[in-house]
mmCIF file of C-alpha atoms and ligand atoms in Angstrom:
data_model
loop_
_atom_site.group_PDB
_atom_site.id
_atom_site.type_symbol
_atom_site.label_atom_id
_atom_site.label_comp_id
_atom_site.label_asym_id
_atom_site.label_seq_id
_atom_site.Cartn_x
_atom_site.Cartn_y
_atom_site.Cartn_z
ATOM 1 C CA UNK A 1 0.000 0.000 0.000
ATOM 2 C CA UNK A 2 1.372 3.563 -0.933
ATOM 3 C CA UNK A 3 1.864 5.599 2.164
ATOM 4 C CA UNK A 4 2.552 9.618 2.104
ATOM 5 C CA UNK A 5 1.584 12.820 2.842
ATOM 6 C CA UNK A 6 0.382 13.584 -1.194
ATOM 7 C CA UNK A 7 -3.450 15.528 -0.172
ATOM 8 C CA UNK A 8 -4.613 16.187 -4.022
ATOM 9 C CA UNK A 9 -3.666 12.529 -4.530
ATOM 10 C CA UNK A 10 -5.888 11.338 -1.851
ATOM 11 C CA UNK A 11 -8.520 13.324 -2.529
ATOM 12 C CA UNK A 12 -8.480 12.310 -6.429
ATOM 13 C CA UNK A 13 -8.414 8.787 -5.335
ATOM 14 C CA UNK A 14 -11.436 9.242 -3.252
ATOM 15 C CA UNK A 15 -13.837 11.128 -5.555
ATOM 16 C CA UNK A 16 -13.330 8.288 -8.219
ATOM 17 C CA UNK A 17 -14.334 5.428 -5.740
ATOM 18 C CA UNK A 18 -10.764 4.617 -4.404
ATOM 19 C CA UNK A 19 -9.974 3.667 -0.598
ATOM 20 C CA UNK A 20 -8.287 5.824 1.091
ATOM 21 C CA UNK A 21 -6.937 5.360 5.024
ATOM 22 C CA UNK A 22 -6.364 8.373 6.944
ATOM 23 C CA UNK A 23 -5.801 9.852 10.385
ATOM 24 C CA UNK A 24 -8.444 11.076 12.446
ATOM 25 C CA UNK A 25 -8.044 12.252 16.300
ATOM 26 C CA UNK A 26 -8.872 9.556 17.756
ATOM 27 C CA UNK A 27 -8.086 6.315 15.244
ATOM 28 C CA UNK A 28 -6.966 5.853 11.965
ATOM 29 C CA UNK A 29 -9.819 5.444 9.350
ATOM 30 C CA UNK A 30 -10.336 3.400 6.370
ATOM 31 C CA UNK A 31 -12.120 6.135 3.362
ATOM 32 C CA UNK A 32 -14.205 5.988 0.721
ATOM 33 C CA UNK A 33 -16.680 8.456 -1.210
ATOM 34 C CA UNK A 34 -19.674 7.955 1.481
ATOM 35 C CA UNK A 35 -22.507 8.882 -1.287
ATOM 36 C CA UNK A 36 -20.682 6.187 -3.911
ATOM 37 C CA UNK A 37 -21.893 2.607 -2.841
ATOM 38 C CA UNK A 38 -19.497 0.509 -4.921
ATOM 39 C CA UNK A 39 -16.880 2.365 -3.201
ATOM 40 C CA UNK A 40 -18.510 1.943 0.416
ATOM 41 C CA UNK A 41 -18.897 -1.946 -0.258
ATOM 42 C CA UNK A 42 -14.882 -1.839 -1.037
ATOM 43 C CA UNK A 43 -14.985 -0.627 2.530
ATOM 44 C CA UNK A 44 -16.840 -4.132 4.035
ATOM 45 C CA UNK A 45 -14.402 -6.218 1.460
ATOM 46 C CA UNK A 46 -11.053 -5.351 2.759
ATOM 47 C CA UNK A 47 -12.192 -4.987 6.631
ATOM 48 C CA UNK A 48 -13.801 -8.277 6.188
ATOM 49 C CA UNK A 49 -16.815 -6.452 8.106
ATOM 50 C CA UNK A 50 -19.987 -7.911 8.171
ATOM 51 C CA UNK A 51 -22.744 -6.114 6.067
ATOM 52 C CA UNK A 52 -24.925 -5.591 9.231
ATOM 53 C CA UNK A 53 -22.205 -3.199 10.676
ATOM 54 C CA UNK A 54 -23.239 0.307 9.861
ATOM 55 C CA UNK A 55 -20.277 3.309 8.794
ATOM 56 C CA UNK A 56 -20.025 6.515 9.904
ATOM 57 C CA UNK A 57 -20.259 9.745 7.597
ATOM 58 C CA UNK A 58 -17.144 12.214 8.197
ATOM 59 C CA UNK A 59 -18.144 15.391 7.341
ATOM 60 C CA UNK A 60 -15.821 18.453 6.995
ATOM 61 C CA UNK A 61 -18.892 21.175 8.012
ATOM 62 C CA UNK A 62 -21.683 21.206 10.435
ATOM 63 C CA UNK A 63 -23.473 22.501 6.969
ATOM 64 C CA UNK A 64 -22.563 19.343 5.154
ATOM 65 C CA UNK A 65 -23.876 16.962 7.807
ATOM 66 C CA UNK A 66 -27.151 18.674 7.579
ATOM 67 C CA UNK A 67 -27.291 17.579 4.070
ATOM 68 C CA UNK A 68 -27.454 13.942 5.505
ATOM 69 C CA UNK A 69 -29.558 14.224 8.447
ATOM 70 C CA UNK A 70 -33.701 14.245 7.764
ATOM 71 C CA UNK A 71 -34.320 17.084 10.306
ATOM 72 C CA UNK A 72 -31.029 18.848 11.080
ATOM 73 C CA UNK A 73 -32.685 21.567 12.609
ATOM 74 C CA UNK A 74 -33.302 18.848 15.596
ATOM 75 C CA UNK A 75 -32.589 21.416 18.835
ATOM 76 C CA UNK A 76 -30.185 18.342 20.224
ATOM 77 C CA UNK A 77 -28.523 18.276 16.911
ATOM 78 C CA UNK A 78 -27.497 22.327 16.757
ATOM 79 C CA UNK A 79 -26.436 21.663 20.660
ATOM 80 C CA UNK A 80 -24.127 19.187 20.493
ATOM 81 C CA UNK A 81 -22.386 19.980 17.169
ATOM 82 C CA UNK A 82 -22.056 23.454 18.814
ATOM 83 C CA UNK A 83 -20.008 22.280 21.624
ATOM 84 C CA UNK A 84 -18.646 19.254 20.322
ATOM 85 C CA UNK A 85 -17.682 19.544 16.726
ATOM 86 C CA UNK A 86 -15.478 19.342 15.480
ATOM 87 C CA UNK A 87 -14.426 16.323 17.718
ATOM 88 C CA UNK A 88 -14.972 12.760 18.686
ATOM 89 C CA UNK A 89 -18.548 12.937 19.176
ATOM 90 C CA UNK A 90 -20.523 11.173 16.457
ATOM 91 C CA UNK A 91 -24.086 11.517 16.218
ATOM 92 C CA UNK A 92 -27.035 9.064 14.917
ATOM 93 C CA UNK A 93 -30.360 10.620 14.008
ATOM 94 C CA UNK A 94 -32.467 10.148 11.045
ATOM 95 C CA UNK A 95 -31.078 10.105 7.594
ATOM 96 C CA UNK A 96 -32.240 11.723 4.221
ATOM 97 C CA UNK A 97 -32.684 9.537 1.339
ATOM 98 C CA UNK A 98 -29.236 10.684 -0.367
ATOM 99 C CA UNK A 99 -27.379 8.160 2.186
ATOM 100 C CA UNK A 100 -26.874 5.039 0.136
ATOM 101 C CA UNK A 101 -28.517 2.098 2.271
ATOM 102 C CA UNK A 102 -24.825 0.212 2.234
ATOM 103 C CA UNK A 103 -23.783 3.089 4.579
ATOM 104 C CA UNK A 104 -26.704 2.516 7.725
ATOM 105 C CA UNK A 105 -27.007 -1.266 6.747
ATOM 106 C CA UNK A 106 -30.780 -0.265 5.624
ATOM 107 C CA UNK A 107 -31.169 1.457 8.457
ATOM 108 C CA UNK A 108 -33.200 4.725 8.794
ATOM 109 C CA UNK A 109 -30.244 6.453 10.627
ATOM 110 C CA UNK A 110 -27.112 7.702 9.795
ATOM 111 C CA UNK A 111 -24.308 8.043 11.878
ATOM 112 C CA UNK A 112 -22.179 11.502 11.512
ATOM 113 C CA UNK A 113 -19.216 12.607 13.121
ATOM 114 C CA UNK A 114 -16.836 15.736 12.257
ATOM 115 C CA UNK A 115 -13.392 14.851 13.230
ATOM 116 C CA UNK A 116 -10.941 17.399 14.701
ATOM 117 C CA UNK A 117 -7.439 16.422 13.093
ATOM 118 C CA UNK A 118 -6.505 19.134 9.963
ATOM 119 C CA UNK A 119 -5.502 16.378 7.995
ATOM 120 C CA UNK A 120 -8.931 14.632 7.718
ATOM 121 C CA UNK A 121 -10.938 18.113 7.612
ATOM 122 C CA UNK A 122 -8.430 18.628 4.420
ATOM 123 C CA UNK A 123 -9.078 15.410 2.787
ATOM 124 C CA UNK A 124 -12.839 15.693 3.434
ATOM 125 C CA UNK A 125 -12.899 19.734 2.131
ATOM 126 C CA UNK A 126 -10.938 18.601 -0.725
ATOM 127 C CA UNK A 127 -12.582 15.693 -1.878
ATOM 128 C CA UNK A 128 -15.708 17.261 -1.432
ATOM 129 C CA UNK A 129 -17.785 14.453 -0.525
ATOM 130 C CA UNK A 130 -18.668 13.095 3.122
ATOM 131 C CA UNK A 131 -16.306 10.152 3.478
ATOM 132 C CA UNK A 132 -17.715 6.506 4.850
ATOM 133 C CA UNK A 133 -14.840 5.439 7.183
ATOM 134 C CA UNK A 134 -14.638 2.793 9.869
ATOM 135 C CA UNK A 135 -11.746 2.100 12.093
ATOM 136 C CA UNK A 136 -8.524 0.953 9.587
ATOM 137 C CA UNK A 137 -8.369 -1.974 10.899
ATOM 138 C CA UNK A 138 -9.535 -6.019 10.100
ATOM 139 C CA UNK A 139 -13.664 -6.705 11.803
ATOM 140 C CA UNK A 140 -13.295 -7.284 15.154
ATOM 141 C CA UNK A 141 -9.431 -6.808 15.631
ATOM 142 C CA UNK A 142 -7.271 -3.815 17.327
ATOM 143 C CA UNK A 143 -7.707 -0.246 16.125
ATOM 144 C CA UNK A 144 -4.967 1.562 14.574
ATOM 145 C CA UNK A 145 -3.374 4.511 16.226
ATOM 146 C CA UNK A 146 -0.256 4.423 13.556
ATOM 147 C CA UNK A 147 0.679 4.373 10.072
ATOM 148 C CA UNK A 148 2.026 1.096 10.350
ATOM 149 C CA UNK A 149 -1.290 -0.744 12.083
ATOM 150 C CA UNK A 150 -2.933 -0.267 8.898
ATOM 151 C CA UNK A 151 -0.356 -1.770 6.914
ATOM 152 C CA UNK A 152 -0.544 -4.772 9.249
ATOM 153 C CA UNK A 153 -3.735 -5.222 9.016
ATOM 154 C CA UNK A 154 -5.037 -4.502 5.366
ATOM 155 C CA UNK A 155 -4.325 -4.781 1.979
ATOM 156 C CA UNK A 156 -6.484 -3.543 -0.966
ATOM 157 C CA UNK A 157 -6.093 -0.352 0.266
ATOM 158 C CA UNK A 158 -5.366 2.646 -2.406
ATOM 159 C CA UNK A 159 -3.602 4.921 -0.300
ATOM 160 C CA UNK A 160 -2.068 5.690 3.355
ATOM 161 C CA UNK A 161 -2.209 9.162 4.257
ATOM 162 C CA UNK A 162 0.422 8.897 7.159
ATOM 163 C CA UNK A 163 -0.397 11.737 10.241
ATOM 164 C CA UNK A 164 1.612 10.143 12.805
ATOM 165 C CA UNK A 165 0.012 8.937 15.938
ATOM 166 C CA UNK A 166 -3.064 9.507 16.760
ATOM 167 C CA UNK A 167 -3.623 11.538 19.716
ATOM 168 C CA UNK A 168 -6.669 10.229 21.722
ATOM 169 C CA UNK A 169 -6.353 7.033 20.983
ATOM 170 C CA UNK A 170 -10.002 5.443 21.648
ATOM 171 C CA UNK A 171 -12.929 6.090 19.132
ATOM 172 C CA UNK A 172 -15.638 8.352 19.099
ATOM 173 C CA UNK A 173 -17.762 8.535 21.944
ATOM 174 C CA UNK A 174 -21.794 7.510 19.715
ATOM 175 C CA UNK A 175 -25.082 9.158 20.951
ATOM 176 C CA UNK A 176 -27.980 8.386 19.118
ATOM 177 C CA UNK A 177 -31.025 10.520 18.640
ATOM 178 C CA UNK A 178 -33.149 8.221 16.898
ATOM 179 C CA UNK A 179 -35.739 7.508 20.064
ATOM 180 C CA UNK A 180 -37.447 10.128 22.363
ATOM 181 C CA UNK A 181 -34.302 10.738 24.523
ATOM 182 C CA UNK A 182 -30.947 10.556 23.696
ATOM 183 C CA UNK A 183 -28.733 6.976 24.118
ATOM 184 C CA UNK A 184 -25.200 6.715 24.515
ATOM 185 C CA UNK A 185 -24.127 3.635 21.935
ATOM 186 C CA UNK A 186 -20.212 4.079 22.588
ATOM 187 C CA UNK A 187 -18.117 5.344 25.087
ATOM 188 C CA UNK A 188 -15.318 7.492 24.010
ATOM 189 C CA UNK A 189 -13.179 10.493 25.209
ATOM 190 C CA UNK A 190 -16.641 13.029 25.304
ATOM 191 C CA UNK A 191 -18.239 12.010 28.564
ATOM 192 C CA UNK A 192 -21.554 10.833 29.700
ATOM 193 C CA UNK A 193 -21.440 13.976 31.968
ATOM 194 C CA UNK A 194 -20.015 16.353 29.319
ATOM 195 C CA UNK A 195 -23.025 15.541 27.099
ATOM 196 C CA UNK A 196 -25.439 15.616 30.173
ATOM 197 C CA UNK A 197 -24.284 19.486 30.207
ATOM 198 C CA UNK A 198 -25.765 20.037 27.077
ATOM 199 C CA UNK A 199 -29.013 17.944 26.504
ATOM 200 C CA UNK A 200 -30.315 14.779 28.703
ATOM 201 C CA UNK A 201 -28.947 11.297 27.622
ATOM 202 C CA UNK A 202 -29.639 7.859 29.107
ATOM 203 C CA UNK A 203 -27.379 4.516 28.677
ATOM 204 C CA UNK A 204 -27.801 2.370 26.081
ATOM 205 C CA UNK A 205 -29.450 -0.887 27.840
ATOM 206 C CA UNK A 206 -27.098 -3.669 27.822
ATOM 207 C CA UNK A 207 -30.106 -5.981 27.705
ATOM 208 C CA UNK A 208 -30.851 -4.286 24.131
ATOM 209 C CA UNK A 209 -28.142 -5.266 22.701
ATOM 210 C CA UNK A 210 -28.693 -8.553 22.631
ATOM 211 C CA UNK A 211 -32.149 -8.184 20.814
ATOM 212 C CA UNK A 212 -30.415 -5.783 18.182
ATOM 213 C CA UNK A 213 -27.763 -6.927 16.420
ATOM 214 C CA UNK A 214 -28.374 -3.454 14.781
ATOM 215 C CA UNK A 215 -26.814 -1.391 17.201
ATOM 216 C CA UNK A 216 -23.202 -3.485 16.769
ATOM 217 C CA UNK A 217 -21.155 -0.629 18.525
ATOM 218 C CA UNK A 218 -22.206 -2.681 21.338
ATOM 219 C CA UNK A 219 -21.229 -6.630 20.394
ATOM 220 C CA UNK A 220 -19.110 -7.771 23.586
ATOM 221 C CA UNK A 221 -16.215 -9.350 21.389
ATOM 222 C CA UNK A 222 -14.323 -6.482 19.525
ATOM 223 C CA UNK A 223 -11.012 -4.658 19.592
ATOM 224 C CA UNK A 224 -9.241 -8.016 20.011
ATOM 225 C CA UNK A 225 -5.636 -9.060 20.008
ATOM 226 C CA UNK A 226 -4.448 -11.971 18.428
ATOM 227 C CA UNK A 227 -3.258 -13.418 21.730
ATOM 228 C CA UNK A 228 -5.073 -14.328 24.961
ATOM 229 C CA UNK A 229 -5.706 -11.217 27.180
ATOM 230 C CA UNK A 230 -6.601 -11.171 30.783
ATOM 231 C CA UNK A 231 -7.813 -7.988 32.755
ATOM 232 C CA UNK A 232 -6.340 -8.067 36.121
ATOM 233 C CA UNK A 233 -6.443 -5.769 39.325
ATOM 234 C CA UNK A 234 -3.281 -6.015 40.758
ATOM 235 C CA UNK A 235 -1.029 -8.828 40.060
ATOM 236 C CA UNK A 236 0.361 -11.251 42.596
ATOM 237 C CA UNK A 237 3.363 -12.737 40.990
ATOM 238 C CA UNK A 238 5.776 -11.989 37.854
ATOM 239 C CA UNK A 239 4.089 -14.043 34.957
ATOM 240 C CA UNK A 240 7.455 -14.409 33.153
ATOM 241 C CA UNK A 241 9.352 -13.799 30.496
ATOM 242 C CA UNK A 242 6.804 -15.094 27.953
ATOM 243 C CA UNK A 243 4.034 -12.615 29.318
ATOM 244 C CA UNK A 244 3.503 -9.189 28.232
ATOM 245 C CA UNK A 245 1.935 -6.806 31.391
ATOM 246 C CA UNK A 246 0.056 -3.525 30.867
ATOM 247 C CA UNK A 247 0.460 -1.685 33.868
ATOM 248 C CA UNK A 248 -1.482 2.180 34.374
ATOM 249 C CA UNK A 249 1.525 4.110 35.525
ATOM 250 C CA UNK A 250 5.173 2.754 36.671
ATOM 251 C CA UNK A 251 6.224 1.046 40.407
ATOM 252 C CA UNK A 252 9.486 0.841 41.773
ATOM 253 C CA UNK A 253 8.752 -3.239 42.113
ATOM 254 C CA UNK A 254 8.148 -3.518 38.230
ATOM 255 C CA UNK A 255 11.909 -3.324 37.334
ATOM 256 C CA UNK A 256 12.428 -7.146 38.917
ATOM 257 C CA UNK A 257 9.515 -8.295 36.811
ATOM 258 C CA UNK A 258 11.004 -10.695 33.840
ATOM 259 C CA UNK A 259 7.954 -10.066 31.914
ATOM 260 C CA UNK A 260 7.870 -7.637 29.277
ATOM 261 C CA UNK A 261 5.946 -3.762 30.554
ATOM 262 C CA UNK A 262 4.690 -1.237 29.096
ATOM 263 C CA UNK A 263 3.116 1.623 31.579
ATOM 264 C CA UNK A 264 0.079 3.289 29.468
ATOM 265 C CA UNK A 265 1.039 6.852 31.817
ATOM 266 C CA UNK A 266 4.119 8.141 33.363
ATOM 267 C CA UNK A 267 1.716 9.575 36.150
ATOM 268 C CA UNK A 268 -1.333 7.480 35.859
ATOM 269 C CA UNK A 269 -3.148 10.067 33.700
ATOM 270 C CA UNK A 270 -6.265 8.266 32.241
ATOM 271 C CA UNK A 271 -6.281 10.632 28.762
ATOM 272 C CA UNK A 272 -2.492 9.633 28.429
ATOM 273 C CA UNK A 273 -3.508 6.041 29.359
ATOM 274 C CA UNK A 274 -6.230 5.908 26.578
ATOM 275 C CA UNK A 275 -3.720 7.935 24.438
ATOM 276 C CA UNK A 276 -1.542 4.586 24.482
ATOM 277 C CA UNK A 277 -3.859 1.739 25.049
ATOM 278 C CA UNK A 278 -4.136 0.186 21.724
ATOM 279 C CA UNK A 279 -0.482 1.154 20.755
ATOM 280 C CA UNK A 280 0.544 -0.932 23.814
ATOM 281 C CA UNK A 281 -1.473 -3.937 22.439
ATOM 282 C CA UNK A 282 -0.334 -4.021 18.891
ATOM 283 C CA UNK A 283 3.164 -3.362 20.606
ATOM 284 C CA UNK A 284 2.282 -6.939 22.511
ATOM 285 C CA UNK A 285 0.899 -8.526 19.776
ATOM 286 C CA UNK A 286 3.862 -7.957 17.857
ATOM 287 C CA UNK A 287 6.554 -8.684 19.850
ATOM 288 C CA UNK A 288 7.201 -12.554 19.242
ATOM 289 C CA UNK A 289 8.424 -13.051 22.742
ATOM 290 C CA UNK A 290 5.101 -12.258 24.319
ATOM 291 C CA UNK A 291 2.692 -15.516 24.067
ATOM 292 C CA UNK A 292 -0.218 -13.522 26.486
ATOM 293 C CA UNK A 293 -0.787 -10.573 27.510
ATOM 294 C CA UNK A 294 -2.132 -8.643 30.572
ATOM 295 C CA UNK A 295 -3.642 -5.507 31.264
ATOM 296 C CA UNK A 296 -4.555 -3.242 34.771
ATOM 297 C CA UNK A 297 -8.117 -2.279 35.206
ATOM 298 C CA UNK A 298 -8.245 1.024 35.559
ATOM 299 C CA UNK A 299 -10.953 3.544 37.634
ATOM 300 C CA UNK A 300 -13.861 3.539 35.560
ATOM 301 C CA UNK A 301 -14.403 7.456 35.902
ATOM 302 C CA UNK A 302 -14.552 9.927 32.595
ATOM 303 C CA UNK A 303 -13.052 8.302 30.132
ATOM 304 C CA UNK A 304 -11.750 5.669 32.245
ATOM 305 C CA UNK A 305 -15.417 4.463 30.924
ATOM 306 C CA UNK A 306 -14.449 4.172 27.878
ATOM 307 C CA UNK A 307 -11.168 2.613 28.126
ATOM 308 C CA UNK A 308 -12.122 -0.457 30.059
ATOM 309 C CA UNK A 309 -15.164 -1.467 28.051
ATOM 310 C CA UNK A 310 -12.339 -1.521 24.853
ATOM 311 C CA UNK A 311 -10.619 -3.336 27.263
ATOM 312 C CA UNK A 312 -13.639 -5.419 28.232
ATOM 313 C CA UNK A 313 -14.307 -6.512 24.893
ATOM 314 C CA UNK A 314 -10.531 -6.920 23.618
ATOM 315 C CA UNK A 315 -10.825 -9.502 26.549
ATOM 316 C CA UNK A 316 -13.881 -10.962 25.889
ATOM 317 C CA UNK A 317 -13.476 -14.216 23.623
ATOM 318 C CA UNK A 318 -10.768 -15.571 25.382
ATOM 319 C CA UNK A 319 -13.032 -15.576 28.222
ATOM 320 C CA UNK A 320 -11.224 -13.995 30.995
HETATM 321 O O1 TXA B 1 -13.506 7.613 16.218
HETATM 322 C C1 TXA B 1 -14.211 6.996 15.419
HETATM 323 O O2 TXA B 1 -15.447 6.973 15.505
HETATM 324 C C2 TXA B 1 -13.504 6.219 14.299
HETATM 325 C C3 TXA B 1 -12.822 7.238 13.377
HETATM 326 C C4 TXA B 1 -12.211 6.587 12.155
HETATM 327 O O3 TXA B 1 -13.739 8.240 13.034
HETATM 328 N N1 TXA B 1 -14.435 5.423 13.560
HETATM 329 C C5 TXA B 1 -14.979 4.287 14.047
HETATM 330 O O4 TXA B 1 -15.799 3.614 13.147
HETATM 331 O O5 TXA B 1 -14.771 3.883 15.181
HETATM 332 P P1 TXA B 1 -16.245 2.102 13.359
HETATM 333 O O6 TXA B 1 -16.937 1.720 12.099
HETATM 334 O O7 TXA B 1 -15.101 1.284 13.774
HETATM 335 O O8 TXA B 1 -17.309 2.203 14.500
HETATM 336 C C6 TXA B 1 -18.541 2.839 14.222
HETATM 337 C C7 TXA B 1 -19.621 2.282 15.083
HETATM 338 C C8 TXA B 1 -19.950 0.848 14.748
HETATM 339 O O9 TXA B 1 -19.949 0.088 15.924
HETATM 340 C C9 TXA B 1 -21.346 0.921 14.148
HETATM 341 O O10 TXA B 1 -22.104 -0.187 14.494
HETATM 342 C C10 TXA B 1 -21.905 2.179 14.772
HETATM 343 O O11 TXA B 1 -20.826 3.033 14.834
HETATM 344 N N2 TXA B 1 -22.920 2.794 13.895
HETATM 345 C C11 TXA B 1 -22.747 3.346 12.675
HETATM 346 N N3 TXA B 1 -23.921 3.778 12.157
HETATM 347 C C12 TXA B 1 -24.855 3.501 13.081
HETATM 348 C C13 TXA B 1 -26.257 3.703 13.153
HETATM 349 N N4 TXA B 1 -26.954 4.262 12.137
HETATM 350 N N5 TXA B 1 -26.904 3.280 14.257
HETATM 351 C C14 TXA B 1 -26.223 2.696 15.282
HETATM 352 N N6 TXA B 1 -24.884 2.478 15.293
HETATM 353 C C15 TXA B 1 -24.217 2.873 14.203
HETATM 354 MG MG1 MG B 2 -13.866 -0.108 14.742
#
């Protein structure tokens, strides 16, 4: 996959139905034209992402998302995308016909975000189409916070617009406006309570997801490493040399330790934490010498939230 920094390339690529991966604040994303569906279903091909899995619209203008949305003058719409956008907030209401079905999996809604990072708002701008992009990674497997977890990961992929590391780390926190009162779908670095200061929003029942596999921001298995991962509180013994431990912030005691560390903060700082937590699990999952791997619960407070449920369900189908 070609990697660079080339904008009118990427752009060009995009408007005539190319894929085009690209940083984002929080994760890399995988790009295509959002109102071309041949180009969208390219998308599903090289994530290997089931069809039921919705995308989210990037927009580059609170304007252009109300192109997309069926009643964007919605008071909750105009008050979150006033204090939110641009930023990791993306936002699920009803959609106008002009979304292509392959986007919301035939659903009436449409998910929306517009991210914060100059290099997507330029790619967006320029192309001058809202761009469909997941996470730039394979269904179901770690997101990318560098360049180089793309390339792992995918192939079919046009072009690599390389920003560095991304510098939240965690996706997008989802709210969805499609019932009566607001649900949160997705933790992410906005809060519960930094949302509750701007319009009333309930949790999205657990229990629902079950019943819906149309709300898939909430399956339990996601986010996954390719090796066993076990969430532990504090650890009673060294697990060895052929263990990889994620530890919140540094102790004196962990310089004995034979297996391999990496401390998410220098100060236990949960937006530095969630800053590193999936570069610290690719960083496991590709060192050869680490055969498991395991990782420090941390306070589930702000976005402590939203780091332990990617935690949660990175953990999940090995069934620890
Ligand atoms: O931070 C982010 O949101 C990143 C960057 C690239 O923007 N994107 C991202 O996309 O995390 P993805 O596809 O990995 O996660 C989007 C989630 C999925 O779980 C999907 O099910 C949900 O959004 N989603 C999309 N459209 C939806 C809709 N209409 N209703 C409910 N959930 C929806
Ligand atoms: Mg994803």
């Amino acid at each position: 996959m070609e990697r660079g920094t080339d904008m009118q390339k990427a752009a060009a690529i995009l408007r005539e139905g190319g894929l085009v991966a690209f940083p984002t604040e929080t994760v890399y994303g995988l790009g295509a034209n959002g109102l071309n569906p041949v180009a969208v279903a390219r998308i599903f091909e090289v994530k290997k992402r089931p069809a039921f899995d919705p995308l989210i619209l990037h927009v580059g203008s609170p304007e252009q998302a109300a192109e997309l949305f069926l009643y964007p003058e919605d008071s909750r719409i105009k008050a979150l995308t006033e204090r939110f956008w641009p930023g990791p907030l993306t936002i699920v209401a009803p959609r106008k016909p002009i979304v292509p079905d392959i986007v919301t999996s035939g659903m009436p809604t449409v998910a929306v975000r517009m991210p914060a990072h100059p290099i997507a708002l330029e790619l967006i701008r320029t192309a001058g189409v809202p761009v469909a992009a997941p996470s730039a990674n394979l269904f179901g497997r770690l997101s990318p916070t560098l360049p180089h977890h793309v390339q792992k990961q995918l192939t079919g992929v046009d072009y690599l617009l390389d920003g560095g590391k991304t510098q939240i780390g965690v996706e997008s926190t989802i709210i969805s406006l499609a019932g009566e009162t607001a649900t949160l779908l997705r933790p992410g670095f906005i809060t519960l309570e930094q949302i509750r200061e701007i319009i009333p929003v309930e949790m999205a029942n657990a229990n629902d997801a079950e019943d819906q596999p149309l709300a898939p921001g909430l399956l339990k298995s996601h986010y996954s490493p390719e090796k066993p991962l076990t969430i532990f509180e504090s650890l009673e013994q060294d697990p060895g040399s052929h263990a990889g431990v994620i530890f919140l912030a540094p102790d004196p005691a962990h310089k004995n330790m034979k297996a391999h560390i990496i401390h998410l903060s220098c100060s236990g700082d949960l937006i530095e934490a969630a800053a590193h937590l999936f570069t610290a699990l690719h960083e496991m999952e590709n060192n050869p010498e680490v055969e498991e791997i395991f990782i420090q619960k941390v306070e589930e407070k702000g976005i402590g939230i939203a780091i332990m449920d990617r935690v949660r369900k990175a953990a999940y189908r090995h069934g620890k």
